[in-house]
Coordinates of C-alpha atoms in Angstrom, one line a residue:
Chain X
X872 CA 0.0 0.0 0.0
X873 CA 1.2 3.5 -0.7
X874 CA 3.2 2.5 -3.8
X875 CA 2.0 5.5 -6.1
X876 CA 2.3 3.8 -9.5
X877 CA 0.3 5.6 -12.2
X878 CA -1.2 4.4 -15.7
X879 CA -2.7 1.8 -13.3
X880 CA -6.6 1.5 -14.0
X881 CA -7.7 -0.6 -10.8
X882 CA -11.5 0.0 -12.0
X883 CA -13.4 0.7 -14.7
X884 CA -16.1 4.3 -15.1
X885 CA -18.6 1.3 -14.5
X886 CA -17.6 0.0 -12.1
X887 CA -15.3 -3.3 -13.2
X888 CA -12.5 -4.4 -11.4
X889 CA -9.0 -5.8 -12.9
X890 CA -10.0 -8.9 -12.3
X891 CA -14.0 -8.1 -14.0
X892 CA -15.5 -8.3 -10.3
X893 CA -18.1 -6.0 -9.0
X894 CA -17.2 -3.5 -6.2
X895 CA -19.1 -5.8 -3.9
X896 CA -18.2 -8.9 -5.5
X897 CA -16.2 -11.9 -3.8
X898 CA -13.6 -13.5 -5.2
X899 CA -14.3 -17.1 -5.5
X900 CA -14.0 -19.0 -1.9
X901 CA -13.0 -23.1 -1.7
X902 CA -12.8 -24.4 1.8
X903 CA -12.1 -27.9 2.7
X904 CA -12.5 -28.7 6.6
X905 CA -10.5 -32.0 8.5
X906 CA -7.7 -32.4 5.5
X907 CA -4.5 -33.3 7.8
X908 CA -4.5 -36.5 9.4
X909 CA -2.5 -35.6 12.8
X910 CA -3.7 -32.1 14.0
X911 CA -6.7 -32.2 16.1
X912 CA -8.6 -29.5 13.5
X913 CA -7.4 -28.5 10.3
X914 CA -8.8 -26.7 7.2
X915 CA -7.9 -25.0 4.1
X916 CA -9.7 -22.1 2.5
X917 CA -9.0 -20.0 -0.7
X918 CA -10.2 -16.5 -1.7
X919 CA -9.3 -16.5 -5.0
X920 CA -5.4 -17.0 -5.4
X921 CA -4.7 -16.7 -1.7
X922 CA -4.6 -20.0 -0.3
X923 CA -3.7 -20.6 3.6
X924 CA -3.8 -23.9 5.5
X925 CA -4.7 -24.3 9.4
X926 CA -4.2 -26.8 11.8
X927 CA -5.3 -26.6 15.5
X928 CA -3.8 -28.9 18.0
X929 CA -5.3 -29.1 21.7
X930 CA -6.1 -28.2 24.4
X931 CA -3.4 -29.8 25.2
X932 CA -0.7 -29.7 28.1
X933 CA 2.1 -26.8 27.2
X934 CA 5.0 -28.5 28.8
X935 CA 6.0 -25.3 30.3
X936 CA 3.8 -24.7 33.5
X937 CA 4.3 -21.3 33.6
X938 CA 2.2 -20.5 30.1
X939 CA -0.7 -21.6 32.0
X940 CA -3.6 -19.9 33.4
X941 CA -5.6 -21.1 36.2
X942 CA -9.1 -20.3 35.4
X943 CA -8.6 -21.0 31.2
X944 CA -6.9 -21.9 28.3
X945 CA -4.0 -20.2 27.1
X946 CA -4.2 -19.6 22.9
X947 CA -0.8 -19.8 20.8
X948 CA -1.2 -18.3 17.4
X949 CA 1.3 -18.4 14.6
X950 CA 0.6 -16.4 11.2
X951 CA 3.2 -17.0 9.1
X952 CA 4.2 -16.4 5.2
X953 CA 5.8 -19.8 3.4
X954 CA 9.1 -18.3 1.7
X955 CA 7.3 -19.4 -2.2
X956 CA 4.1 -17.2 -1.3
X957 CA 5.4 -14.1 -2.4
X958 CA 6.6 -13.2 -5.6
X959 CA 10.2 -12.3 -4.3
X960 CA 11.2 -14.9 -1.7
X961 CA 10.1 -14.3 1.7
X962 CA 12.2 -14.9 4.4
X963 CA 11.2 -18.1 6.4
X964 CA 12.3 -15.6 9.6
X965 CA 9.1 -13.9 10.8
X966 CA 8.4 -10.2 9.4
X967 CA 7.1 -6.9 12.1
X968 CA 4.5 -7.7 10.1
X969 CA 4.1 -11.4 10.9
X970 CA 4.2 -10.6 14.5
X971 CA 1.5 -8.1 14.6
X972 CA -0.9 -10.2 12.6
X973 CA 0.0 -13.4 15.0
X974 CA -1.8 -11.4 17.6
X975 CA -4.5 -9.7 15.9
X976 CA -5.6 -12.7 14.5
X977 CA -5.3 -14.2 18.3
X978 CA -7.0 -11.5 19.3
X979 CA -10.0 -12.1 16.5
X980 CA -10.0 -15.8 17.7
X981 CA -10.0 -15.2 21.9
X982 CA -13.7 -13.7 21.7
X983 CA -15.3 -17.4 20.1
X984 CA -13.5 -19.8 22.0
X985 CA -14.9 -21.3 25.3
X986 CA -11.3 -20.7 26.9
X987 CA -12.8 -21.4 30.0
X988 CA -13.8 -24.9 30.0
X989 CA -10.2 -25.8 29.6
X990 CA -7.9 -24.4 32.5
X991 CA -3.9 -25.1 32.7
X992 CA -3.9 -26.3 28.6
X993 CA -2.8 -24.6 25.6
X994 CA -5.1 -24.6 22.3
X995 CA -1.9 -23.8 19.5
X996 CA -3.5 -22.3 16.5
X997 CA -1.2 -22.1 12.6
X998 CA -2.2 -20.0 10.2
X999 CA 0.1 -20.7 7.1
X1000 CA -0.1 -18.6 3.7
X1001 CA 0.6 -21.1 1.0
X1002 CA 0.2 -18.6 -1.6
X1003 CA -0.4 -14.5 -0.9
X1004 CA -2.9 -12.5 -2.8
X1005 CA -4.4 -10.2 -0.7
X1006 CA -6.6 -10.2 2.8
X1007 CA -4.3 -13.1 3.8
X1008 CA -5.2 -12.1 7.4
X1009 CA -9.2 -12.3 7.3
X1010 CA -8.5 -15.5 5.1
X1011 CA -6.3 -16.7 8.1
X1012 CA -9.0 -15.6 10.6
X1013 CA -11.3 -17.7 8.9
X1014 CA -9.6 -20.7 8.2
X1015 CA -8.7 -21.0 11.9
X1016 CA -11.8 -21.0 13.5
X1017 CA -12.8 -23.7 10.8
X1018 CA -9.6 -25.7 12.2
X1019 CA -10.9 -24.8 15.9
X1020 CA -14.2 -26.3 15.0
X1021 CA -13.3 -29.2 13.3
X1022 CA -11.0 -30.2 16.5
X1023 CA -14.3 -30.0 18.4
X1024 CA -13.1 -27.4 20.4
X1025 CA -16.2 -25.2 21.8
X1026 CA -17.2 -22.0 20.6
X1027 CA -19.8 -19.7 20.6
X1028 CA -19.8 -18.7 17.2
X1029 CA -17.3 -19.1 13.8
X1030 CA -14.9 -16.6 13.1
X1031 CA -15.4 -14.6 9.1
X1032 CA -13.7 -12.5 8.2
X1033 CA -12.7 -10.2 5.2
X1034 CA -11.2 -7.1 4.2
X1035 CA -12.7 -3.8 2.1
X1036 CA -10.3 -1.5 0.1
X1037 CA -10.8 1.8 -1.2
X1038 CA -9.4 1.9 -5.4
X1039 CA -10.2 5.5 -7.0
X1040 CA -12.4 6.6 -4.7
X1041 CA -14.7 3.7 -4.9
X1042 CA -15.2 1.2 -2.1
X1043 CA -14.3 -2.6 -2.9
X1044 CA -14.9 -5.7 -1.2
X1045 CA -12.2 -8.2 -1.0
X1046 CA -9.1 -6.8 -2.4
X1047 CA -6.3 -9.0 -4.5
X1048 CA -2.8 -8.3 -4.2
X1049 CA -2.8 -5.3 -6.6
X1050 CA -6.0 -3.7 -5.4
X1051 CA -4.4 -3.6 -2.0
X1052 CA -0.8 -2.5 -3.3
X1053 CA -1.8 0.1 -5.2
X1054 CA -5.2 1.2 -3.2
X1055 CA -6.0 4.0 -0.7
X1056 CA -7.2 2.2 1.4
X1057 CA -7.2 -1.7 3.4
X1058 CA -9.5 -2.0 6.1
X1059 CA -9.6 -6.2 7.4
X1060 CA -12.5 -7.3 9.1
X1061 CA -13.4 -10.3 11.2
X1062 CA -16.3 -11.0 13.1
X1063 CA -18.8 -13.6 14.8
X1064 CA -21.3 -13.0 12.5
X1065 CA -24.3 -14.6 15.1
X1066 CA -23.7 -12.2 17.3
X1067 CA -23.1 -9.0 15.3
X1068 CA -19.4 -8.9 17.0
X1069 CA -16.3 -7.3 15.5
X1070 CA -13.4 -9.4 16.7
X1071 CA -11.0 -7.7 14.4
X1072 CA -10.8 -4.9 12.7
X1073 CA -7.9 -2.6 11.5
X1074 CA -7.8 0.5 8.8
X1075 CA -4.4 0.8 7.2
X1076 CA -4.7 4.1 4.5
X1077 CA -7.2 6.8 4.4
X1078 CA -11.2 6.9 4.9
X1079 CA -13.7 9.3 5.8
X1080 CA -16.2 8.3 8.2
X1081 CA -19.1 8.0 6.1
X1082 CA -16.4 5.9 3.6
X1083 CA -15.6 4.2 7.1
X1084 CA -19.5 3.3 7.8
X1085 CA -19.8 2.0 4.2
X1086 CA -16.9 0.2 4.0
X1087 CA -18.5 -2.1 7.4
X1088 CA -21.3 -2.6 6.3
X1089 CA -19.9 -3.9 2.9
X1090 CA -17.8 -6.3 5.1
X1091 CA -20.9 -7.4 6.6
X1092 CA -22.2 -8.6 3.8
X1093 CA -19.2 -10.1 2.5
X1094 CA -18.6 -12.0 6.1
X1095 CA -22.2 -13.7 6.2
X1096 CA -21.3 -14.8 2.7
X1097 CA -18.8 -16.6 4.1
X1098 CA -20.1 -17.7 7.0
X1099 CA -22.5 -19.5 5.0
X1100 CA -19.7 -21.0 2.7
X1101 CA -18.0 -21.8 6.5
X1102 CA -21.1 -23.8 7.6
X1103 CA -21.3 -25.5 4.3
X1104 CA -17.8 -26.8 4.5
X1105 CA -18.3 -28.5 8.2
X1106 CA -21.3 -29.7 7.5
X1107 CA -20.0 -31.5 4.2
X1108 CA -17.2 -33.3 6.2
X1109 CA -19.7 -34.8 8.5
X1110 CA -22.1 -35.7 5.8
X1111 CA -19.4 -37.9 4.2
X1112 CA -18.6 -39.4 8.0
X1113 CA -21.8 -40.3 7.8
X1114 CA -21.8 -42.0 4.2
X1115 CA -18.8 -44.1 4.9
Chain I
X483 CA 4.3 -17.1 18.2
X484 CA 1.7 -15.1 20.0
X485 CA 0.1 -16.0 23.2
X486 CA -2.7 -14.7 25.3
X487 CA -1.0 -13.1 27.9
X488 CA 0.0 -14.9 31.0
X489 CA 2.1 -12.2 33.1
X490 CA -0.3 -9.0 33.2
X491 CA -0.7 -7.0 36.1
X492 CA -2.9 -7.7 38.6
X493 CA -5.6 -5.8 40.5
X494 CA -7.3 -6.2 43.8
X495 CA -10.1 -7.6 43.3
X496 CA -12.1 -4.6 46.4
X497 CA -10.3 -2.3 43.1
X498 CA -12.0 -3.7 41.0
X499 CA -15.3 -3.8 41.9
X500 CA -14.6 0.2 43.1
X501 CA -14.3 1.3 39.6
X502 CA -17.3 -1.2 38.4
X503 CA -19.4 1.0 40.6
X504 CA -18.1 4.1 40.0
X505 CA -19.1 3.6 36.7
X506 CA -22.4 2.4 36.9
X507 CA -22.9 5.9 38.8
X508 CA -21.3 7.8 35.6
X509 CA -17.6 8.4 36.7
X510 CA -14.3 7.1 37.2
X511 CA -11.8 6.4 39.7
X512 CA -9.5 9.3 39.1
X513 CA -13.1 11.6 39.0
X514 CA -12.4 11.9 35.1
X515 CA -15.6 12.3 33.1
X516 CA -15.9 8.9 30.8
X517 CA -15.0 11.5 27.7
X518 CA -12.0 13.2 29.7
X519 CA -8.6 12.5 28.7
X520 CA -5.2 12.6 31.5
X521 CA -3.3 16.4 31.8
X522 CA -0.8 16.0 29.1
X523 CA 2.8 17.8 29.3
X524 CA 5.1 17.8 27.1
X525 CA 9.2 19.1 27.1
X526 CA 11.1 19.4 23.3
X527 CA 14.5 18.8 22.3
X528 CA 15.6 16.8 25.5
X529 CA 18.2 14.9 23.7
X530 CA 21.2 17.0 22.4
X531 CA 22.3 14.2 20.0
X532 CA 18.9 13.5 18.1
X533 CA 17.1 15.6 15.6
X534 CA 14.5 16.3 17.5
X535 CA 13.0 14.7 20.7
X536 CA 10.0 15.1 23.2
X537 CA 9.2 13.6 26.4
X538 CA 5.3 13.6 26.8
X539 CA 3.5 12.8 30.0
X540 CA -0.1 11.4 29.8
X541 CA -1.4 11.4 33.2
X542 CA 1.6 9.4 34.8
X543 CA 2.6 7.5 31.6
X544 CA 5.8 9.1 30.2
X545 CA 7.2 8.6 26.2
X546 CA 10.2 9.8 25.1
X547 CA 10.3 10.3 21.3
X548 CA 13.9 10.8 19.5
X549 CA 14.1 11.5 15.8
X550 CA 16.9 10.8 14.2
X551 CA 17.3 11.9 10.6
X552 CA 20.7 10.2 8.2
X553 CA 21.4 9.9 4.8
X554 CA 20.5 6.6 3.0
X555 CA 19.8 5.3 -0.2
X556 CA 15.9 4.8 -1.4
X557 CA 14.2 1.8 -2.4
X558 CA 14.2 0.8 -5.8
X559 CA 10.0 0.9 -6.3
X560 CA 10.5 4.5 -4.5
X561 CA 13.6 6.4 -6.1
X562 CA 11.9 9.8 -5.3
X563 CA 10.7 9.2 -1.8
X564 CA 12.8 9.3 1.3
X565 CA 12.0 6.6 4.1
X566 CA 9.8 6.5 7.9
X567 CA 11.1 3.6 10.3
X568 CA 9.0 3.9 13.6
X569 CA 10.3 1.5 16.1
X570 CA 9.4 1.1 19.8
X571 CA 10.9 0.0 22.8
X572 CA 9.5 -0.8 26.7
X573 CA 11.9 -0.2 28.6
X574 CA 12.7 -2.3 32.1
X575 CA 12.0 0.6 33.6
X576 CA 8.6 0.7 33.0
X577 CA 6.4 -1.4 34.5
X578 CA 7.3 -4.6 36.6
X579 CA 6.0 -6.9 34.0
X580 CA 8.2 -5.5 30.6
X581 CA 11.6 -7.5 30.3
X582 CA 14.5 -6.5 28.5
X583 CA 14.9 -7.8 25.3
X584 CA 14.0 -7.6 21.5
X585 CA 10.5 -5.3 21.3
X586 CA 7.9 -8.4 22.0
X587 CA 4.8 -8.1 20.3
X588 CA 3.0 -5.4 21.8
X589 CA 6.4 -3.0 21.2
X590 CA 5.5 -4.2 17.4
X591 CA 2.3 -3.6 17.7
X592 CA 2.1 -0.1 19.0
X593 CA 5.5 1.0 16.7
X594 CA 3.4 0.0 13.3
X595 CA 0.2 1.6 14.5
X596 CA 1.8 4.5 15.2
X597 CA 3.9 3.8 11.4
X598 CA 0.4 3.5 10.1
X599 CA -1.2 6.2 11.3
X600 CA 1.3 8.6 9.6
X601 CA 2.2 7.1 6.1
X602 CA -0.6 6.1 4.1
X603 CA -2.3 9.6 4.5
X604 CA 1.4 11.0 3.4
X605 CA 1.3 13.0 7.4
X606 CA 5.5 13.6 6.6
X607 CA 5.8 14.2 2.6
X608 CA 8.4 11.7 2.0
X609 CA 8.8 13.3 -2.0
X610 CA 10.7 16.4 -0.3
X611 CA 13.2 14.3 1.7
X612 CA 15.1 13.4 -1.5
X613 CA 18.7 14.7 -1.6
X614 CA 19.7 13.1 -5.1
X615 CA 16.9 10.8 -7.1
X616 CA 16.9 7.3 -6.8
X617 CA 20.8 7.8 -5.0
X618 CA 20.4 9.7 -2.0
X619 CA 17.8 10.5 0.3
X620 CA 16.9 11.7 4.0
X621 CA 16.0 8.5 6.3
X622 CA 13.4 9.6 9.4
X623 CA 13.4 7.1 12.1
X624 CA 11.1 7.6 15.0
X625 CA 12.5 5.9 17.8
X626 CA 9.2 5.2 21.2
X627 CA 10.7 4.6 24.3
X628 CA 7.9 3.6 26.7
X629 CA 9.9 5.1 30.0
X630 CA 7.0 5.1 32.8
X631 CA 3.5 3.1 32.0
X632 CA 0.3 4.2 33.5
X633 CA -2.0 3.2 30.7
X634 CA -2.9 4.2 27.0
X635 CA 1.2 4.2 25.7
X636 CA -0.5 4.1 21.9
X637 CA -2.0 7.9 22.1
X638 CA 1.0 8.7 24.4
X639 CA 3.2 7.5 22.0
X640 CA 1.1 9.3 18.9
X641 CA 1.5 12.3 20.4
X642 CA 5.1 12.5 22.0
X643 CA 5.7 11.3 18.1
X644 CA 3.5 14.3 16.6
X645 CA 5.3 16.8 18.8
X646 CA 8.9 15.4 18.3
X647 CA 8.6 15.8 14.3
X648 CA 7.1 19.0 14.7
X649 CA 10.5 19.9 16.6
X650 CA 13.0 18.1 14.4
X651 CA 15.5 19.6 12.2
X652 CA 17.2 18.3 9.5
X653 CA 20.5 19.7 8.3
X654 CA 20.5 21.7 5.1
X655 CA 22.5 19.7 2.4
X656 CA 24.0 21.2 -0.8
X657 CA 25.8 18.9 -3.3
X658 CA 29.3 19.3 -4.9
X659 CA 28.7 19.8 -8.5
X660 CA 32.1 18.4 -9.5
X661 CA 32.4 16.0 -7.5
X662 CA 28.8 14.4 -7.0
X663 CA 29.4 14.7 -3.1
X664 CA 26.6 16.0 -0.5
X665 CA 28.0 18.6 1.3
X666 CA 26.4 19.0 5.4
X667 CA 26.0 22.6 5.8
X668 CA 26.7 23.8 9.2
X669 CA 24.0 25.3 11.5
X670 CA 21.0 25.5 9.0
X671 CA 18.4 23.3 9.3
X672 CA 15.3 22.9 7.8
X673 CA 12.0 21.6 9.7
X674 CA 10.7 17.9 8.8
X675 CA 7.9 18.5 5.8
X676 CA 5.2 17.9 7.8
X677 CA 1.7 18.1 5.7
X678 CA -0.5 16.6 8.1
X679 CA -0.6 16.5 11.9
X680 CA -2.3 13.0 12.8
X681 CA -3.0 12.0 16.1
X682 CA -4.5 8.2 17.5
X683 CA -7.4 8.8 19.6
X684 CA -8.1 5.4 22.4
X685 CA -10.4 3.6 24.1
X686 CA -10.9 1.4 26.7
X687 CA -14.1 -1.3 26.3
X688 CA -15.2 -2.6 30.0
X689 CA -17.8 -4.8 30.4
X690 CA -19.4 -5.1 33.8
X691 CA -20.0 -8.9 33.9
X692 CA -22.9 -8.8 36.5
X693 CA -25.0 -6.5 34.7
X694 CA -23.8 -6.7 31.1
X695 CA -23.3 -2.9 31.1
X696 CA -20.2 -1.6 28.6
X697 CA -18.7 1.1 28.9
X698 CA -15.8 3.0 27.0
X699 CA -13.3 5.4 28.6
X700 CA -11.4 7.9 26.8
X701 CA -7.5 7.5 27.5
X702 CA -7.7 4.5 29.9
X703 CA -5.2 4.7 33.0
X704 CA -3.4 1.4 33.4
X705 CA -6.3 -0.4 36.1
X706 CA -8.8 1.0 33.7
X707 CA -6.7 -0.9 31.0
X708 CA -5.7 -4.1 32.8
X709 CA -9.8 -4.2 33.8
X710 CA -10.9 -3.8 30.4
X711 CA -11.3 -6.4 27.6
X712 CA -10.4 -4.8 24.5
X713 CA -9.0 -1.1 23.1
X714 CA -10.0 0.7 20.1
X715 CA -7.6 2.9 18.5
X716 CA -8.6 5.5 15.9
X717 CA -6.1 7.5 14.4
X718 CA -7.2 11.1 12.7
X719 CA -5.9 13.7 10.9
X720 CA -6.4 17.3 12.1
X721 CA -8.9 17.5 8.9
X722 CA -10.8 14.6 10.4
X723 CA -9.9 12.0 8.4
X724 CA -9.2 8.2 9.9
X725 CA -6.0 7.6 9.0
X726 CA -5.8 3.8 10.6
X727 CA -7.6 1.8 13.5
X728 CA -6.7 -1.1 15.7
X729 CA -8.9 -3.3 17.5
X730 CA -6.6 -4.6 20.1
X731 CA -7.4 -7.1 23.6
X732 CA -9.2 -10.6 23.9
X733 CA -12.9 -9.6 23.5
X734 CA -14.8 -8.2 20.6
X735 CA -16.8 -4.7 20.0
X736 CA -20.7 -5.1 19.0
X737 CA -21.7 -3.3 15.7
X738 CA -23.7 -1.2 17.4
X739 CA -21.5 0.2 19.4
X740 CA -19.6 1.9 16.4
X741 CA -21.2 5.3 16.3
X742 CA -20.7 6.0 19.7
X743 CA -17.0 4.7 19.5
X744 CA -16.7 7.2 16.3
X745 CA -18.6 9.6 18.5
X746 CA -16.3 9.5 21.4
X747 CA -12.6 9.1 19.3
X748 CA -13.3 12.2 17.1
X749 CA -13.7 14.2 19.7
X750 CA -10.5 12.6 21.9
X751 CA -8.4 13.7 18.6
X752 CA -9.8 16.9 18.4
X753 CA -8.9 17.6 22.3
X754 CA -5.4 16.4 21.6
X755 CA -4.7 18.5 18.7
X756 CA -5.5 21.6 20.8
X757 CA -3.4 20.4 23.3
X758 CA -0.9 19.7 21.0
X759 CA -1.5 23.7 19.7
X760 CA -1.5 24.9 23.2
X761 CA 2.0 23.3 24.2
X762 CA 3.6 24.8 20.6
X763 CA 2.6 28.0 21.5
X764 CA 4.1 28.3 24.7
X765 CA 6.8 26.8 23.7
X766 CA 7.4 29.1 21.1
X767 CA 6.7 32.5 23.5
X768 CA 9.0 30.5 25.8

């Protein structure tokens, strides 16, 4: 973001994106729930080319007694960037960037989980990016509480999330890479869509508040889209239990 | 990796429940209205050595903000652009539960908020820190150290940031003709191109888990903070723009509560910036 490259069209007078989406327009969204045979919950989830795998293992005991807490369970989240995600190599050493989305995305998780039925464990949450095309956080966010789910771990609601950018002036939901990059705006949203609850929610660039209002309730929409696609995916995984 | 936090400061419990029902009766512990922010103070170009520098006191939390401004070479995608690094530091000093080391990630945290909050909406116009294109440009680096914590470092930081750039001078450089080399000029400066102030503007979310109230306080002290469950950050520029947010803590903010969080940050900023106004022009008569 930031990168002021001109003779760069991001959208069209009417309204078409690079990629021929609508403003409020998805990419398309694949999830696929219970996938790894050894983590407790695992799931893998695509909007459009950004592809991230989670795995969940636990509540389980840390080792360490002192990264306990007596009255609930203590969440370990790792966001991190495989070295072949980005176009130039990415380090395999975690980024600023890494570490700050490790705990927002934490934090985005904290709020569903039933951390109290489980004192003195630790519930270790990965969040990898396979490939990286934009809102790999809210991708991330959601993928994760899929992996929580599928390890049966109690929660009061799924975790959605997406983000809306601002291209030209005009409000977009679900940016790719090159929206975002050359944008004036990324705003990432995450919420428990039940409940009405933001559990994340972060403005990198330059809104106004009615742009601000807009742009929240355009990731509304676009998280009970996916919440739907979220239920979907569980539900198919214990359909085919059920078959075989 | 990050991990819920297992080593925050504690609170009596009798404390607790004091400022539960303080607020249930409409005020706080430290008789602050809920919209009332801590008496800021500020002191400018404290450190000799650094380009500019402010120590800022929010209530009893205390920033010290260095700029330092050198010479470096731009990135490739930005030949006509100098470069902002924000980093931040806790020091030992503190509070009992920050440890020395590498800045964990809360000291990440609070340095790209405060990175964000100033770059996208172009606060420091990075085109007129360019010495020689794509060879030679001025590096800022914003250096937060956290030296006494008493609650809300982020708007602490914002502002002892704001202040410190708004007292920074850069040498005045002139460059050899013949020889291609940049020539330091001694004792002419010019200011930092500053186009936009931007401040962050914080809340505190507590939830009173007996009667489901919530309430949000303006600049949390640290027991407001360690009681609460989450903070909202809003940063703005003085033209009222939001120039970044950060939901930040364990719990989650209903929807509905947005308009009054809006409500309550835009005005915050606004206080700030006068503050901000006030403390430049006494320095200045000073």
């Amino acid at each position: 973001m930031g990168v002021h490259k001109p003779n760069i069209k991001l959208i069209t007078e009417d309204g078409v994106r690079i990629d021929g989406r609508r403003p409020d327009q998805l990419r398309p969204v694949k999830m696929e729930v219970g996938l790894l045979k050894n983590a407790d919950g695992s799931a893998y989830v695509e909007y459009g080319n950004t592809k991230i795998l989670a795995a969940v293992y636990g509540p389980r005991d840390p080792g360490a007694k002192h990264m306990v807490l007596p009255n609930r369970a203590v969440l370990r989240c790792r966001y991190h960037m495989a070295p072949f995600s980005t176009h130039e190599r990415k380090s395999p050493a975690p980024s600023r960037r890494e570490i700050e989305l490790s705990k927002v995305i934490r934090e985005a998780l904290e709020p569903a989980v039933l951390v109290e039925n489980f004192p003195r464990t630790v519930i270790d949450i990965f969040i990898e990016v396979l490939n990286a095309d934009g809102g790999t956080r809210t991708a991330g966010v959601t993928a994760a509480s899929l992996a929580l789910a599928d390890a049966g771990i109690p929660m009061r609601d799924l975790v959605a999330g997406v983000a809306v950018g601002k291209v030209q002036g005009v409000l977009i939901l679900d940016e790719n890479e090159q929206e975002d990059m050359y944008g004036e705006a990324d705003m990432p949203v995450a919420m428990m869509p039940s409940y009405r609850e933001i559990t994340l929610l972060q403005l990198n660039g330059v809104l106004t508040e009615e742009e601000f209002n807009r742009a929240l309730e355009m990731a509304m929409e676009g998280i009970m889209k996916i919440y739907s696609i979220q239920k979907e995916a569980l539900k198919k995984k214990y359909a085919e239990i059920e078959e075989a | 990796m990050s991990m819920t936090p297992t080593n925050l400061p504690i609170i009596p419990k009798i404390r607790k429940n004091a400022i539960l029902t303080l607020l249930t009766k409409g005020s706080r512990i430290d008789e602050r209205s809920f919209d009332e922010h801590r008496i800021i103070n500020a002191e400018v170009n404290v450190i000799p050595n650094a380009n500019g520098s402010a120590l800022v006191r929010l209530g009893h939390t205390k920033i010290l903000t260095g700029v330092k401004a050198e010479i470096g070479t731009p990135f490739p995608d930005t030949p006509d652009e100098g470069n902002l690094i924000v980093n931040a530091e806790f020091l030992p000093h503190a509070s009992p539960v920050f440890e020395p080391g590498p800045p964990d990630e809360r000291a990440v945290e609070l340095a790209r908020i405060i990175d964000r909050s100033l770059r996208d909406v172009r606060a420091i116009d990075l085109n007129k820190l360019v010495i020689i294109p794509s060879k030679k440009v001025w590096n800022i680096f914003i250096d937060i150290y956290v030296i006494d914590y008493d609650g809300n470092m982020i708007d602490a930081s914002s502002i002892a940031a704001l202040i410190a750039l708004m007292n920074t001078r850069i040498p005045l450089v002139s460059i050899d003709q013949s020889t291609n080399e940049i020539i330091i000029q001694k004792d002419s400066y010019q200011p930092v191109p500053l186009s936009k102030k931007v401040v962050t503007a914080t809340l505190a979310k507590i939830t009173d888990e007996n009667t489901g109230s919530r309430y949000y306080l303006t600049d949390p002290s640290l027991e407001e903070e360690i009681i609460s469950d989450t903070l909202i950050t809003i940063a703005y520029s003085e033209d009222g723009l939001l120039t970044g947010i950060q939901k930040s803590g364990i719990s989650s903010i209903p929807r509905e509560d947005i308009p009054k969080i809006l409500e309550l940050t835009r005005k915050l900023a606004m206080k700030y910036f006068d503050r901000v106004k006030e403390i430049s022009s006494t320095l200045l008569s000073g």
